[in-house]
Amino acid sequence: MQTDSSFTFVLFGGTGDLSMRKILPALFEAHRAGGMLAESGKIFAVARHVADRAGYLEWVNEHVKPHVSKNGLDETAWASFLDRIEFVKIDLGKPEDFVLLRDAISGLPGIRVFYLATGPSLFVPICHALASVGLNENSRIVLEKPLGYDLKSSNAINDAVGEIFAEEQIYRIDHYLGKEPVQNLLALRFGNVLFEPLWRREWVESIQITIAEELGVEARGDFYDNTGALRDMVQNHLLQLLSIVAMEPPHSMDSDSVRDEKLRVLRALKPIDPRDIGKVAVRGQYHAGVIRGHAVPAYATEPGVKPDSTTETFVALKVEIENWRWAGVPFFLRTGKRLADRVAEIVVNFRAVPHSALGASALRGGANRLVIRLQPNETIRLYCLAKQPGEGMNLASVHLDLAFDRFFREGQMEAYQRLLLDVINGRLALFVRRDEQEAAWRWVEPILNEWAASNKPPKPYAAGTWGPAAASAMLAQHGTCWLEEEN
């Protein structure tokens, strides 16, 4: 992915956790790879917690280096990366300070990228301040989630940002769309004749999408207690992955063709009747438990969390898509904190053969499945039945590994690295369009409203487990189970 595109990358929230753990490490990896970032490209960090460039570089050395030196750090590349970085001290509450930013970057060649690694309450003020000094021209703006609290607040932010930046200038980032296995899912489906004929209701029994975390809310208790798992993970990450899995083949891989097909999926989601929410939606909240031998506290005792909080830290949903390809196929979505393992995966369970001369094991649904693992190790596995060695026709499950590292010498690109390069180079396909976001909010809101109106607390589950038993019972009603329960 070579580029000659000159750019100025302006990072708001330049001392924040996201900038330290993800954004700057991703830019460093692109820099170290050589040829991915134009040599003239500059990075301007914006913050008010340090005094000057020297202080900021000291901050970067302390907080970014640990995230880029796990496999050894090339000190020469690191030093040349730091040469790209400039610093502008700005109080985001003072629009007049943005003159300092304008003066610092005026005259620099190429596109301007403004990355808003801040809270969503600052998105609109920052955009207005950029426009007030003429920095909304020849520019792109990256918005981190969460973009609003509900459909109304999301529309308010989009309306305000849309008055300043055109839709093609706005990059709403969802880093799961930049992960290598998601890209390979598109390649498998649309680059090979093998899977596409099977990718439909006649041959698929069910699909599971899981994003599980071992961590709790950490230092984000104040934020999370006003958000919850449905807003934090389902409305964006899980529904975006669902739309990628279920979309029709696009006309091409250009940005609007891909996003048009994703939008069709989101608009085809079967609305959840509030009377049925107890059957198709499970919400839970973790209590004290043990993870990898360490005792962890209950959610309600975490710093910043109200002791009587009814915020969900776990969600499991049964989702249906009302179109010809997927009618009747259940999609099971699940996400949670303080679960038994850190894993993100997509499981496509194919139907059993209609008749088998080889025994009952061949008639079991899910004997053939495709497992796309997004984290912690990014792999794709195709499971099938094979004869066990020895006497008799005894079948056992085996898997074929799609080990891309054996075929390609280049290492896998991290999600943020891919997406940041796409922003710099003007590729929108892996970013969320406004109408996609609105469709997701419209589908999620009835669940939010019903839970808010209900007096029922979330179902408890012990930290270090896979969530409330009700999530397993929901799948059992459909004659299936979560992947880890089968294993």
Short mmCIF file of C-alpha atoms in Angstrom, two decimals:
data_model
loop_
_atom_site.label_atom_id
_atom_site.label_comp_id
_atom_site.label_asym_id
_atom_site.label_seq_id
_atom_site.Cartn_x
_atom_site.Cartn_y
_atom_site.Cartn_z
CA MET A 1 0.00 0.00 0.00
CA GLN A 2 2.40 2.64 -1.24
CA THR A 3 1.44 6.29 -1.17
CA ASP A 4 2.84 9.60 -2.28
CA SER A 5 -0.03 11.50 -0.68
CA SER A 6 1.22 14.39 1.41
CA PHE A 7 -0.82 14.91 4.56
CA THR A 8 -1.11 16.77 7.83
CA PHE A 9 -2.57 14.56 10.56
CA VAL A 10 -4.01 16.53 13.49
CA LEU A 11 -4.74 14.44 16.57
CA PHE A 12 -7.18 15.97 19.06
CA GLY A 13 -6.97 14.29 22.45
CA GLY A 14 -3.27 13.84 21.84
CA THR A 15 -2.49 12.72 25.41
CA GLY A 16 -5.50 10.40 25.73
CA ASP A 17 -5.50 6.65 26.18
CA LEU A 18 -6.74 5.93 22.65
CA SER A 19 -3.99 8.07 21.12
CA MET A 20 -1.31 6.35 23.20
CA ARG A 21 -2.48 2.73 22.77
CA LYS A 22 -3.83 2.70 19.22
CA ILE A 23 -3.50 5.78 17.02
CA LEU A 24 0.15 6.73 17.45
CA PRO A 25 1.34 3.08 17.49
CA ALA A 26 -0.57 2.52 14.23
CA LEU A 27 1.00 5.57 12.62
CA PHE A 28 4.42 4.41 13.80
CA GLU A 29 3.95 0.98 12.22
CA ALA A 30 2.97 2.61 8.93
CA HIS A 31 6.04 4.86 9.20
CA ARG A 32 8.36 1.96 10.03
CA ALA A 33 7.06 -0.14 7.12
CA GLY A 34 8.41 2.42 4.66
CA GLY A 35 6.51 3.85 1.74
CA MET A 36 3.11 3.81 3.44
CA LEU A 37 3.34 7.39 4.67
CA ALA A 38 4.60 10.19 2.46
CA GLU A 39 7.93 11.51 3.75
CA SER A 40 6.47 15.01 3.88
CA GLY A 41 3.58 13.88 6.13
CA LYS A 42 3.43 15.56 9.54
CA ILE A 43 1.58 14.68 12.75
CA PHE A 44 0.30 17.50 14.97
CA ALA A 45 -0.85 16.54 18.46
CA VAL A 46 -3.33 18.85 20.18
CA ALA A 47 -3.65 18.86 23.98
CA ARG A 48 -3.49 21.20 26.95
CA HIS A 49 -1.89 18.95 29.57
CA VAL A 50 1.70 19.45 28.44
CA ALA A 51 3.54 22.70 27.86
CA ASP A 52 5.44 22.28 24.60
CA ARG A 53 6.76 19.87 21.96
CA ALA A 54 9.62 18.65 24.15
CA GLY A 55 7.17 17.82 26.92
CA TYR A 56 4.86 16.05 24.51
CA LEU A 57 7.64 13.92 23.02
CA GLU A 58 8.62 12.96 26.56
CA TRP A 59 4.99 11.95 27.16
CA VAL A 60 4.98 9.89 23.92
CA ASN A 61 8.21 8.14 24.87
CA GLU A 62 6.71 7.15 28.20
CA HIS A 63 3.21 6.15 27.10
CA VAL A 64 3.48 5.01 23.46
CA LYS A 65 6.76 3.10 23.46
CA PRO A 66 5.37 0.20 25.55
CA HIS A 67 2.76 -0.42 22.85
CA VAL A 68 5.23 -0.52 19.94
CA SER A 69 8.21 -2.28 21.50
CA LYS A 70 6.71 -5.69 22.32
CA ASN A 71 8.72 -7.38 19.56
CA GLY A 72 11.72 -5.10 19.84
CA LEU A 73 11.90 -1.47 18.87
CA ASP A 74 13.84 -0.09 15.93
CA GLU A 75 15.30 2.98 17.63
CA THR A 76 16.30 4.56 14.32
CA ALA A 77 12.75 4.27 13.00
CA TRP A 78 11.40 5.54 16.32
CA ALA A 79 13.65 8.61 16.23
CA SER A 80 12.62 9.44 12.66
CA PHE A 81 8.96 8.94 13.62
CA LEU A 82 9.31 11.46 16.44
CA ASP A 83 10.69 13.92 13.87
CA ARG A 84 7.25 13.85 12.21
CA ILE A 85 5.48 14.92 15.40
CA GLU A 86 4.69 18.53 16.25
CA PHE A 87 2.63 19.86 19.13
CA VAL A 88 0.09 22.65 19.53
CA LYS A 89 -1.21 23.52 22.99
CA ILE A 90 -4.92 24.32 22.71
CA ASP A 91 -7.74 24.58 25.21
CA LEU A 92 -10.64 23.03 23.29
CA GLY A 93 -13.02 25.20 25.26
CA LYS A 94 -11.48 28.32 23.74
CA PRO A 95 -12.26 28.60 20.00
CA GLU A 96 -9.83 31.51 19.72
CA ASP A 97 -6.96 29.07 20.42
CA PHE A 98 -7.58 27.40 17.05
CA VAL A 99 -5.79 30.29 15.37
CA LEU A 100 -2.62 28.71 16.78
CA LEU A 101 -3.42 25.47 14.95
CA ARG A 102 -4.23 27.30 11.71
CA ASP A 103 -0.94 29.18 11.83
CA ALA A 104 0.98 25.98 12.57
CA ILE A 105 -0.36 23.95 9.65
CA SER A 106 -1.07 26.60 7.02
CA GLY A 107 1.09 26.20 3.96
CA LEU A 108 1.78 22.49 4.54
CA PRO A 109 1.13 20.33 1.44
CA GLY A 110 -1.57 17.74 0.95
CA ILE A 111 -4.78 16.75 2.68
CA ARG A 112 -5.56 17.62 6.29
CA VAL A 113 -6.90 14.88 8.55
CA PHE A 114 -8.51 15.86 11.86
CA TYR A 115 -8.84 12.88 14.19
CA LEU A 116 -11.22 13.54 17.10
CA ALA A 117 -10.02 11.12 19.79
CA THR A 118 -12.13 12.99 22.33
CA GLY A 119 -15.47 12.60 24.03
CA PRO A 120 -18.47 13.05 21.70
CA SER A 121 -19.51 16.21 23.57
CA LEU A 122 -16.50 17.93 21.97
CA PHE A 123 -17.15 16.86 18.38
CA VAL A 124 -19.42 19.77 17.46
CA PRO A 125 -17.42 22.51 19.28
CA ILE A 126 -14.22 21.31 17.59
CA CYS A 127 -15.85 21.30 14.15
CA HIS A 128 -17.23 24.82 14.65
CA ALA A 129 -13.83 26.04 15.83
CA LEU A 130 -12.10 24.48 12.81
CA ALA A 131 -14.58 26.17 10.48
CA SER A 132 -14.14 29.51 12.24
CA VAL A 133 -10.48 29.59 11.16
CA GLY A 134 -11.10 28.11 7.70
CA LEU A 135 -9.74 24.62 8.36
CA ASN A 136 -12.75 22.69 7.09
CA GLU A 137 -11.61 22.94 3.46
CA ASN A 138 -9.33 20.34 1.85
CA SER A 139 -9.77 18.19 4.94
CA ARG A 140 -11.18 14.98 6.36
CA ILE A 141 -12.52 14.44 9.85
CA VAL A 142 -12.50 11.17 11.79
CA LEU A 143 -15.16 10.64 14.46
CA GLU A 144 -14.69 7.98 17.14
CA LYS A 145 -17.59 6.18 18.74
CA PRO A 146 -19.88 6.64 20.58
CA LEU A 147 -21.63 9.03 18.22
CA GLY A 148 -24.58 9.98 20.38
CA TYR A 149 -26.62 8.35 23.11
CA ASP A 150 -29.65 7.53 20.95
CA LEU A 151 -31.01 8.30 17.48
CA LYS A 152 -31.95 11.87 18.38
CA SER A 153 -28.55 12.78 19.83
CA SER A 154 -26.74 10.96 17.01
CA ASN A 155 -28.72 12.95 14.44
CA ALA A 156 -27.96 16.17 16.30
CA ILE A 157 -24.21 15.50 16.09
CA ASN A 158 -24.41 14.41 12.44
CA ASP A 159 -26.50 17.45 11.53
CA ALA A 160 -24.06 19.83 13.17
CA VAL A 161 -20.95 18.17 11.71
CA GLY A 162 -22.70 17.92 8.32
CA GLU A 163 -23.18 21.68 8.20
CA ILE A 164 -19.39 22.08 8.26
CA PHE A 165 -18.09 18.97 6.48
CA ALA A 166 -19.59 17.16 3.48
CA GLU A 167 -20.51 13.49 3.97
CA GLU A 168 -17.53 12.40 1.85
CA GLN A 169 -15.25 14.26 4.28
CA ILE A 170 -16.59 12.44 7.36
CA TYR A 171 -14.98 9.15 8.44
CA ARG A 172 -16.95 7.43 11.24
CA ILE A 173 -14.52 4.82 12.42
CA ASP A 174 -15.31 1.28 13.59
CA HIS A 175 -12.01 -0.49 14.04
CA TYR A 176 -13.55 -3.98 13.76
CA LEU A 177 -14.11 -3.31 10.05
CA GLY A 178 -10.37 -2.89 9.61
CA LYS A 179 -9.41 -6.26 11.05
CA GLU A 180 -7.65 -8.66 8.67
CA PRO A 181 -10.11 -11.58 9.06
CA VAL A 182 -13.03 -9.29 8.19
CA GLN A 183 -11.20 -8.33 5.02
CA ASN A 184 -10.53 -11.98 4.31
CA LEU A 185 -14.20 -12.78 4.87
CA LEU A 186 -15.00 -10.45 1.98
CA ALA A 187 -12.27 -12.10 -0.09
CA LEU A 188 -13.53 -15.60 0.68
CA ARG A 189 -17.14 -14.76 -0.16
CA PHE A 190 -16.69 -12.61 -3.23
CA GLY A 191 -13.42 -13.92 -4.64
CA ASN A 192 -14.24 -17.63 -4.64
CA VAL A 193 -17.09 -19.63 -6.14
CA LEU A 194 -16.89 -22.16 -3.29
CA PHE A 195 -18.70 -20.26 -0.52
CA GLU A 196 -21.22 -18.01 -2.22
CA PRO A 197 -23.69 -20.79 -3.24
CA LEU A 198 -23.73 -21.99 0.40
CA TRP A 199 -24.10 -18.52 1.93
CA ARG A 200 -27.87 -18.58 2.28
CA ARG A 201 -30.79 -19.95 4.26
CA GLU A 202 -30.88 -23.30 2.44
CA TRP A 203 -27.44 -24.25 3.76
CA VAL A 204 -26.81 -22.11 6.85
CA GLU A 205 -28.44 -23.23 10.11
CA SER A 206 -27.40 -20.32 12.33
CA ILE A 207 -24.72 -17.68 12.77
CA GLN A 208 -23.10 -16.50 16.00
CA ILE A 209 -21.16 -13.26 16.46
CA THR A 210 -19.38 -12.81 19.80
CA ILE A 211 -17.26 -10.00 21.20
CA ALA A 212 -16.22 -11.03 24.72
CA GLU A 213 -13.90 -9.18 27.08
CA GLU A 214 -12.14 -10.30 30.26
CA LEU A 215 -11.71 -6.70 31.39
CA GLY A 216 -14.28 -4.80 33.39
CA VAL A 217 -15.01 -1.10 33.02
CA GLU A 218 -11.53 -0.18 34.33
CA ALA A 219 -11.34 3.63 34.77
CA ARG A 220 -14.39 4.24 32.55
CA GLY A 221 -17.07 3.68 35.18
CA ASP A 222 -18.64 7.14 34.82
CA PHE A 223 -18.86 6.77 31.04
CA TYR A 224 -19.95 3.14 30.97
CA ASP A 225 -22.66 3.50 33.60
CA ASN A 226 -24.42 5.97 31.31
CA THR A 227 -23.85 3.85 28.22
CA GLY A 228 -24.08 0.09 28.72
CA ALA A 229 -23.20 -2.81 26.46
CA LEU A 230 -26.06 -2.33 23.99
CA ARG A 231 -24.96 1.20 23.08
CA ASP A 232 -21.24 0.58 23.51
CA MET A 233 -20.92 -2.60 21.42
CA VAL A 234 -24.13 -3.78 19.75
CA GLN A 235 -25.27 -0.61 17.98
CA ASN A 236 -21.91 -0.28 16.24
CA HIS A 237 -19.44 -3.18 16.29
CA LEU A 238 -21.82 -6.14 16.33
CA LEU A 239 -24.33 -4.74 13.84
CA GLN A 240 -21.51 -3.73 11.50
CA LEU A 241 -20.06 -7.25 11.61
CA LEU A 242 -23.55 -8.65 11.04
CA SER A 243 -24.01 -6.48 7.97
CA ILE A 244 -20.64 -7.60 6.55
CA VAL A 245 -21.53 -11.28 7.06
CA ALA A 246 -25.04 -11.00 5.60
CA MET A 247 -24.60 -8.45 2.77
CA GLU A 248 -25.26 -9.22 -0.88
CA PRO A 249 -22.30 -9.19 -3.30
CA PRO A 250 -21.60 -5.53 -4.09
CA HIS A 251 -21.24 -4.23 -7.63
CA SER A 252 -17.62 -3.34 -6.80
CA MET A 253 -15.51 -2.66 -3.72
CA ASP A 254 -15.84 1.11 -3.99
CA SER A 255 -17.09 2.84 -0.88
CA ASP A 256 -20.73 3.39 -1.78
CA SER A 257 -21.27 -0.05 -3.33
CA VAL A 258 -20.12 -1.78 -0.14
CA ARG A 259 -22.00 0.53 2.17
CA ASP A 260 -25.19 0.35 0.09
CA GLU A 261 -25.25 -3.42 0.63
CA LYS A 262 -24.57 -3.12 4.34
CA LEU A 263 -27.40 -0.61 4.62
CA ARG A 264 -29.82 -3.04 2.96
CA VAL A 265 -29.04 -5.59 5.66
CA LEU A 266 -29.56 -3.10 8.49
CA ARG A 267 -32.88 -2.00 7.00
CA ALA A 268 -33.97 -5.65 6.67
CA LEU A 269 -33.44 -6.43 10.36
CA LYS A 270 -36.71 -7.72 11.79
CA PRO A 271 -37.98 -5.20 14.34
CA ILE A 272 -38.13 -6.62 17.84
CA ASP A 273 -41.61 -6.52 19.32
CA PRO A 274 -41.38 -5.14 22.88
CA ARG A 275 -43.61 -8.00 24.01
CA ASP A 276 -40.99 -10.51 22.78
CA ILE A 277 -37.89 -8.88 24.24
CA GLY A 278 -37.76 -11.37 27.11
CA LYS A 279 -37.50 -14.20 24.56
CA VAL A 280 -34.94 -12.73 22.17
CA ALA A 281 -32.84 -10.36 24.31
CA VAL A 282 -30.83 -11.11 27.45
CA ARG A 283 -29.11 -8.44 29.49
CA GLY A 284 -26.80 -9.15 32.39
CA GLN A 285 -24.50 -7.49 34.88
CA TYR A 286 -21.36 -9.06 36.33
CA HIS A 287 -21.00 -9.78 40.02
CA ALA A 288 -17.80 -10.56 41.87
CA GLY A 289 -15.89 -13.55 40.59
CA VAL A 290 -12.50 -14.99 39.65
CA ILE A 291 -10.70 -14.53 36.33
CA ARG A 292 -7.46 -16.45 35.73
CA GLY A 293 -7.00 -16.98 39.44
CA HIS A 294 -7.58 -13.35 40.44
CA ALA A 295 -10.62 -12.14 42.35
CA VAL A 296 -12.42 -9.25 40.63
CA PRO A 297 -15.14 -7.00 42.06
CA ALA A 298 -18.78 -6.69 41.08
CA TYR A 299 -19.73 -4.05 38.52
CA ALA A 300 -21.78 -2.12 41.10
CA THR A 301 -18.66 -1.61 43.24
CA GLU A 302 -16.45 -0.35 40.42
CA PRO A 303 -15.24 3.29 40.70
CA GLY A 304 -17.70 5.71 39.09
CA VAL A 305 -20.58 3.20 39.03
CA LYS A 306 -23.77 3.82 41.02
CA PRO A 307 -24.24 1.12 43.70
CA ASP A 308 -27.81 0.49 42.54
CA SER A 309 -26.94 0.62 38.82
CA THR A 310 -29.10 -1.35 36.40
CA THR A 311 -26.72 -0.81 33.48
CA GLU A 312 -26.09 -3.96 31.46
CA THR A 313 -22.54 -5.27 31.02
CA PHE A 314 -23.73 -8.23 28.93
CA VAL A 315 -26.13 -8.53 26.00
CA ALA A 316 -27.22 -11.53 23.97
CA LEU A 317 -29.72 -11.17 21.12
CA LYS A 318 -31.50 -13.37 18.62
CA VAL A 319 -31.74 -11.40 15.37
CA GLU A 320 -33.51 -12.17 12.11
CA ILE A 321 -33.09 -10.66 8.66
CA GLU A 322 -36.22 -10.37 6.56
CA ASN A 323 -35.00 -11.03 3.04
CA TRP A 324 -34.88 -13.98 0.64
CA ARG A 325 -31.30 -14.94 1.45
CA TRP A 326 -31.64 -15.12 5.25
CA ALA A 327 -35.33 -15.54 6.13
CA GLY A 328 -35.64 -17.94 9.07
CA VAL A 329 -31.91 -18.08 9.89
CA PRO A 330 -31.23 -16.93 13.48
CA PHE A 331 -28.26 -14.65 14.07
CA PHE A 332 -27.11 -14.78 17.70
CA LEU A 333 -25.19 -11.72 18.86
CA ARG A 334 -23.34 -11.62 22.18
CA THR A 335 -21.05 -9.21 23.99
CA GLY A 336 -20.00 -8.73 27.58
CA LYS A 337 -17.41 -7.65 30.09
CA ARG A 338 -15.70 -9.85 32.68
CA LEU A 339 -16.36 -12.97 30.65
CA ALA A 340 -14.32 -16.16 30.70
CA ASP A 341 -12.03 -15.20 27.83
CA ARG A 342 -11.16 -12.35 25.49
CA VAL A 343 -12.42 -13.39 22.09
CA ALA A 344 -14.14 -11.93 19.06
CA GLU A 345 -15.37 -14.39 16.46
CA ILE A 346 -17.97 -15.11 13.82
CA VAL A 347 -19.29 -18.70 13.64
CA VAL A 348 -21.22 -19.83 10.57
CA ASN A 349 -22.96 -23.14 11.32
CA PHE A 350 -23.97 -25.01 8.17
CA ARG A 351 -26.89 -27.41 8.06
CA ALA A 352 -26.50 -31.15 8.39
CA VAL A 353 -26.56 -33.36 5.33
CA PRO A 354 -30.16 -34.38 4.43
CA HIS A 355 -29.33 -38.09 4.57
CA SER A 356 -26.24 -39.93 5.72
CA ALA A 357 -25.03 -43.47 5.12
CA LEU A 358 -22.14 -42.72 7.50
CA GLY A 359 -23.92 -42.57 10.84
CA ALA A 360 -25.64 -40.10 13.13
CA SER A 361 -22.63 -37.78 13.52
CA ALA A 362 -23.00 -36.67 9.90
CA LEU A 363 -26.60 -35.64 10.60
CA ARG A 364 -25.63 -33.22 13.35
CA GLY A 365 -26.10 -29.54 12.50
CA GLY A 366 -22.92 -27.51 12.84
CA ALA A 367 -20.66 -30.40 11.87
CA ASN A 368 -19.61 -28.12 9.02
CA ARG A 369 -18.82 -24.62 10.22
CA LEU A 370 -16.65 -21.64 9.39
CA VAL A 371 -15.06 -19.85 12.35
CA ILE A 372 -13.60 -16.41 11.73
CA ARG A 373 -11.55 -15.42 14.78
CA LEU A 374 -10.93 -11.66 15.05
CA GLN A 375 -9.09 -11.64 18.38
CA PRO A 376 -6.87 -12.42 20.13
CA ASN A 377 -5.30 -14.46 17.30
CA GLU A 378 -6.68 -13.67 13.85
CA THR A 379 -7.50 -16.91 12.04
CA ILE A 380 -10.10 -18.54 9.82
CA ARG A 381 -10.95 -22.23 10.24
CA LEU A 382 -13.23 -24.46 8.18
CA TYR A 383 -14.55 -27.45 10.16
CA CYS A 384 -15.69 -30.66 8.50
CA LEU A 385 -16.03 -34.38 9.24
CA ALA A 386 -13.34 -36.92 8.35
CA LYS A 387 -12.87 -40.62 8.98
CA GLN A 388 -10.88 -41.52 12.06
CA PRO A 389 -7.92 -43.85 11.41
CA GLY A 390 -8.60 -47.49 12.17
CA GLU A 391 -11.34 -50.03 11.72
CA GLY A 392 -14.85 -48.93 10.92
CA MET A 393 -16.35 -45.74 9.52
CA ASN A 394 -16.07 -43.49 12.57
CA LEU A 395 -16.23 -39.76 11.88
CA ALA A 396 -14.48 -36.97 13.77
CA SER A 397 -14.40 -33.21 13.41
CA VAL A 398 -11.27 -31.79 11.81
CA HIS A 399 -10.44 -28.31 10.64
CA LEU A 400 -8.61 -26.69 7.78
CA ASP A 401 -6.59 -23.65 8.80
CA LEU A 402 -6.48 -20.71 6.43
CA ALA A 403 -3.00 -19.74 7.60
CA PHE A 404 -2.33 -16.58 5.63
CA ASP A 405 1.09 -16.07 7.23
CA ARG A 406 2.31 -19.21 5.47
CA PHE A 407 1.45 -17.80 2.06
CA PHE A 408 2.25 -14.12 2.53
CA ARG A 409 5.55 -12.87 3.86
CA GLU A 410 4.13 -9.53 4.92
CA GLY A 411 2.82 -9.41 8.46
CA GLN A 412 -0.85 -8.74 9.11
CA MET A 413 -1.76 -5.08 9.33
CA GLU A 414 -3.41 -3.86 12.51
CA ALA A 415 -6.95 -2.51 12.14
CA TYR A 416 -6.14 1.06 13.11
CA GLN A 417 -3.14 1.12 10.77
CA ARG A 418 -5.29 0.06 7.82
CA LEU A 419 -8.05 2.53 8.64
CA LEU A 420 -5.74 5.49 9.19
CA LEU A 421 -4.08 4.83 5.84
CA ASP A 422 -7.53 4.67 4.27
CA VAL A 423 -8.37 8.08 5.73
CA ILE A 424 -5.15 9.61 4.44
CA ASN A 425 -5.73 8.09 1.00
CA GLY A 426 -9.45 8.92 0.84
CA ARG A 427 -10.93 5.40 0.95
CA LEU A 428 -14.34 5.37 2.64
CA ALA A 429 -15.49 1.74 2.18
CA LEU A 430 -14.53 0.64 5.71
CA PHE A 431 -16.15 3.62 7.42
CA VAL A 432 -19.75 3.96 8.54
CA ARG A 433 -22.04 6.14 6.46
CA ARG A 434 -24.66 8.26 8.20
CA ASP A 435 -27.64 6.29 6.91
CA GLU A 436 -26.08 3.06 8.20
CA GLN A 437 -25.71 4.57 11.63
CA GLU A 438 -29.29 5.83 11.63
CA ALA A 439 -30.64 2.41 10.62
CA ALA A 440 -28.70 0.76 13.45
CA TRP A 441 -30.01 3.23 16.01
CA ARG A 442 -33.60 2.76 14.79
CA TRP A 443 -33.36 -0.98 15.30
CA VAL A 444 -31.68 -0.75 18.73
CA GLU A 445 -33.88 1.97 20.24
CA PRO A 446 -36.98 -0.16 20.98
CA ILE A 447 -34.80 -2.49 23.07
CA LEU A 448 -33.27 0.46 24.92
CA ASN A 449 -36.70 1.96 25.56
CA GLU A 450 -38.20 -1.30 26.79
CA TRP A 451 -35.31 -1.94 29.17
CA ALA A 452 -35.52 1.63 30.46
CA ALA A 453 -39.24 1.24 31.13
CA SER A 454 -38.87 -2.16 32.76
CA ASN A 455 -38.40 -2.59 36.49
CA LYS A 456 -36.50 -5.83 35.96
CA PRO A 457 -32.78 -5.62 36.83
CA PRO A 458 -30.16 -7.23 34.58
CA LYS A 459 -29.60 -10.92 35.19
CA PRO A 460 -26.54 -11.52 37.39
CA TYR A 461 -23.55 -13.53 36.26
CA ALA A 462 -20.28 -14.27 38.00
CA ALA A 463 -17.19 -12.62 36.58
CA GLY A 464 -15.11 -15.24 34.77
CA THR A 465 -18.12 -17.08 33.31
CA TRP A 466 -19.79 -16.77 29.91
CA GLY A 467 -22.68 -14.65 31.14
CA PRO A 468 -26.20 -15.38 32.40
CA ALA A 469 -27.62 -18.86 31.94
CA ALA A 470 -30.53 -17.26 30.07
CA ALA A 471 -28.20 -16.59 27.11
CA SER A 472 -27.54 -20.32 26.77
CA ALA A 473 -31.23 -21.13 27.27
CA MET A 474 -32.12 -18.79 24.41
CA LEU A 475 -29.98 -20.82 22.00
CA ALA A 476 -31.16 -24.13 23.46
CA GLN A 477 -34.70 -23.21 22.41
CA HIS A 478 -33.40 -23.31 18.82
CA GLY A 479 -31.57 -26.60 19.29
CA THR A 480 -28.10 -25.11 19.34
CA CYS A 481 -25.50 -23.73 21.75
CA TRP A 482 -22.65 -21.26 21.91
CA LEU A 483 -19.43 -22.59 20.37
CA GLU A 484 -17.50 -22.87 23.64
CA GLU A 485 -20.33 -24.91 25.21
CA GLU A 486 -20.11 -27.50 22.47
CA ASN A 487 -16.36 -27.80 22.89
#
